[in-house]
Amino acid sequence: NGNKRQALKIVERAMDDENLDEIGQAFFTKSRAQVHFAFGDLKNAQKDIRAASRVLTMDTEIFSLQAKIWVQQKRELDNAYEYAMVMVRQNPADVLAWDTMGCVVAEREGVDAALDILERVGEVAETCSSLFEHLGDMYAIKGDNTKAQDAYMRAIELADDGLVVVPHIERKIRKLK
């Protein structure tokens, strides 16, 4: 909904539950990392991902978030690519895996290579708002504002998955005009 403080408050309230075991705490720590990442706080996202990964060792959402953090930092791109490949190999039908791959490929190989991946997945995807935000970003870079706006609107439609911040996407749409 665009309110980081409110999102963190909800996650932290859940983390305060005395009945949560170590796995439950790690799950909510991972959720908090996603909130930090969605609002551009890479330092706290990284800290939470490290903590969650000590318990959730082979979690694909952690792999995805770690790869996207590295992409945002423009470092460890070979490792980010390997993480994305692990995800795709584990579950070739996982839209989040392909979204992660698209992000990594955009940084490593450029917009055209990423568009090739994201467009194909976007044709069949019915989930993963971040995939459509990234697809919109690629179209915007290429100057195709109509396709960018359509992709951003689809991301907003799917935003209940918590992977995007709607006000950020709305700003991107306004910049297209």
C-alpha positions as a Python dict, from the first residue, in 0.01 Angstrom:
ca = {
    (1, 'N'): (0, 0, 0),
    (2, 'G'): (302, 228, 1),
    (3, 'N'): (343, 262, 377),
    (4, 'K'): (669, 103, 492),
    (5, 'R'): (613, 181, 859),
    (6, 'Q'): (272, 12, 856),
    (7, 'A'): (403, -293, 668),
    (8, 'L'): (692, -333, 913),
    (9, 'K'): (459, -294, 1208),
    (10, 'I'): (241, -581, 1082),
    (11, 'V'): (540, -812, 1027),
    (12, 'E'): (699, -724, 1360),
    (13, 'R'): (371, -779, 1542),
    (14, 'A'): (362, -1130, 1396),
    (15, 'M'): (725, -1183, 1500),
    (16, 'D'): (637, -1095, 1860),
    (17, 'D'): (416, -1405, 1884),
    (18, 'E'): (567, -1616, 2163),
    (19, 'N'): (440, -1934, 1997),
    (20, 'L'): (655, -1888, 1686),
    (21, 'D'): (929, -2144, 1649),
    (22, 'E'): (1263, -2079, 1479),
    (23, 'I'): (1123, -2149, 1133),
    (24, 'G'): (830, -1912, 1192),
    (25, 'Q'): (1068, -1639, 1308),
    (26, 'A'): (1282, -1694, 999),
    (27, 'F'): (977, -1676, 773),
    (28, 'F'): (875, -1338, 915),
    (29, 'T'): (1236, -1216, 908),
    (30, 'K'): (1235, -1299, 536),
    (31, 'S'): (906, -1110, 501),
    (32, 'R'): (1058, -809, 675),
    (33, 'A'): (1352, -827, 435),
    (34, 'Q'): (1108, -811, 143),
    (35, 'V'): (949, -498, 290),
    (36, 'H'): (1290, -335, 333),
    (37, 'F'): (1385, -428, -24),
    (38, 'A'): (1058, -303, -172),
    (39, 'F'): (1125, 36, -15),
    (40, 'G'): (1489, 48, -126),
    (41, 'D'): (1650, -24, 212),
    (42, 'L'): (1910, -272, 87),
    (43, 'K'): (2119, -267, 405),
    (44, 'N'): (1836, -388, 630),
    (45, 'A'): (1706, -623, 362),
    (46, 'Q'): (2051, -784, 344),
    (47, 'K'): (2075, -811, 722),
    (48, 'D'): (1736, -984, 744),
    (49, 'I'): (1811, -1216, 451),
    (50, 'R'): (2130, -1330, 621),
    (51, 'A'): (1944, -1399, 944),
    (52, 'A'): (1659, -1586, 772),
    (53, 'S'): (1897, -1791, 555),
    (54, 'R'): (2062, -1942, 863),
    (55, 'V'): (1737, -2132, 921),
    (56, 'L'): (1576, -2143, 575),
    (57, 'T'): (1885, -2266, 393),
    (58, 'M'): (1740, -2358, 52),
    (59, 'D'): (1453, -2108, 35),
    (60, 'T'): (1392, -1982, -320),
    (61, 'E'): (1246, -1651, -199),
    (62, 'I'): (1571, -1587, -14),
    (63, 'F'): (1771, -1676, -327),
    (64, 'S'): (1555, -1437, -529),
    (65, 'L'): (1585, -1150, -286),
    (66, 'Q'): (1961, -1197, -245),
    (67, 'A'): (2010, -1199, -622),
    (68, 'K'): (1799, -884, -660),
    (69, 'I'): (1994, -709, -384),
    (70, 'W'): (2318, -786, -566),
    (71, 'V'): (2168, -657, -891),
    (72, 'Q'): (2063, -333, -722),
    (73, 'Q'): (2415, -301, -582),
    (74, 'K'): (2565, -390, -921),
    (75, 'R'): (2793, -650, -762),
    (76, 'E'): (2819, -1029, -734),
    (77, 'L'): (2637, -1063, -1069),
    (78, 'D'): (2782, -1407, -1140),
    (79, 'N'): (2655, -1530, -804),
    (80, 'A'): (2318, -1362, -866),
    (81, 'Y'): (2298, -1548, -1198),
    (82, 'E'): (2379, -1878, -1027),
    (83, 'Y'): (2108, -1819, -767),
    (84, 'A'): (1857, -1747, -1043),
    (85, 'M'): (1963, -2062, -1230),
    (86, 'V'): (1920, -2273, -915),
    (87, 'M'): (1568, -2137, -881),
    (88, 'V'): (1479, -2202, -1246),
    (89, 'R'): (1623, -2554, -1234),
    (90, 'Q'): (1435, -2636, -912),
    (91, 'N'): (1102, -2521, -1052),
    (92, 'P'): (1089, -2416, -1418),
    (93, 'A'): (725, -2307, -1374),
    (94, 'D'): (807, -2061, -1093),
    (95, 'V'): (734, -1709, -1216),
    (96, 'L'): (941, -1555, -934),
    (97, 'A'): (1243, -1755, -1055),
    (98, 'W'): (1203, -1615, -1406),
    (99, 'D'): (1147, -1265, -1272),
    (100, 'T'): (1475, -1296, -1080),
    (101, 'M'): (1648, -1427, -1392),
    (102, 'G'): (1516, -1131, -1591),
    (103, 'C'): (1653, -883, -1336),
    (104, 'V'): (1994, -1047, -1335),
    (105, 'V'): (2010, -1076, -1713),
    (106, 'A'): (1911, -709, -1753),
    (107, 'E'): (2212, -604, -1550),
    (108, 'R'): (2454, -861, -1696),
    (109, 'E'): (2351, -871, -2062),
    (110, 'G'): (2125, -574, -2121),
    (111, 'V'): (1763, -482, -2172),
    (112, 'D'): (1705, -678, -2494),
    (113, 'A'): (1811, -1008, -2338),
    (114, 'A'): (1598, -941, -2031),
    (115, 'L'): (1297, -846, -2243),
    (116, 'D'): (1324, -1178, -2425),
    (117, 'I'): (1283, -1361, -2093),
    (118, 'L'): (1029, -1134, -1927),
    (119, 'E'): (800, -1107, -2232),
    (120, 'R'): (776, -1483, -2269),
    (121, 'V'): (700, -1537, -1903),
    (122, 'G'): (465, -1239, -1895),
    (123, 'E'): (251, -1396, -2167),
    (124, 'V'): (155, -1684, -1938),
    (125, 'A'): (207, -1541, -1589),
    (126, 'E'): (-94, -1481, -1371),
    (127, 'T'): (106, -1395, -1058),
    (128, 'C'): (420, -1206, -955),
    (129, 'S'): (363, -832, -964),
    (130, 'S'): (737, -765, -966),
    (131, 'L'): (776, -944, -1299),
    (132, 'F'): (536, -697, -1457),
    (133, 'E'): (704, -401, -1289),
    (134, 'H'): (1038, -516, -1429),
    (135, 'L'): (883, -576, -1770),
    (136, 'G'): (747, -220, -1757),
    (137, 'D'): (1093, -92, -1664),
    (138, 'M'): (1247, -266, -1965),
    (139, 'Y'): (980, -127, -2201),
    (140, 'A'): (1033, 222, -2057),
    (141, 'I'): (1407, 197, -2120),
    (142, 'K'): (1333, 93, -2478),
    (143, 'G'): (1094, 389, -2516),
    (144, 'D'): (778, 181, -2562),
    (145, 'N'): (560, 378, -2321),
    (146, 'T'): (235, 204, -2417),
    (147, 'K'): (370, -141, -2334),
    (148, 'A'): (542, -2, -2024),
    (149, 'Q'): (215, 142, -1896),
    (150, 'D'): (28, -183, -1967),
    (151, 'A'): (290, -382, -1777),
    (152, 'Y'): (286, -139, -1485),
    (153, 'M'): (-94, -156, -1469),
    (154, 'R'): (-74, -537, -1458),
    (155, 'A'): (178, -507, -1172),
    (156, 'I'): (-68, -289, -982),
    (157, 'E'): (-346, -543, -1042),
    (158, 'L'): (-128, -814, -887),
    (159, 'A'): (17, -597, -608),
    (160, 'D'): (-160, -789, -333),
    (161, 'D'): (130, -1036, -347),
    (162, 'G'): (343, -777, -164),
    (163, 'L'): (627, -776, -416),
    (164, 'V'): (577, -418, -536),
    (165, 'V'): (496, -79, -387),
    (166, 'V'): (201, 67, -578),
    (167, 'P'): (290, 438, -527),
    (168, 'H'): (635, 368, -677),
    (169, 'I'): (473, 216, -985),
    (170, 'E'): (223, 500, -1011),
    (171, 'R'): (519, 743, -1015),
    (172, 'K'): (675, 543, -1297),
    (173, 'I'): (350, 567, -1495),
    (174, 'R'): (336, 944, -1445),
    (175, 'K'): (695, 976, -1571),
    (176, 'L'): (598, 800, -1894),
    (177, 'K'): (365, 1083, -1996),
}
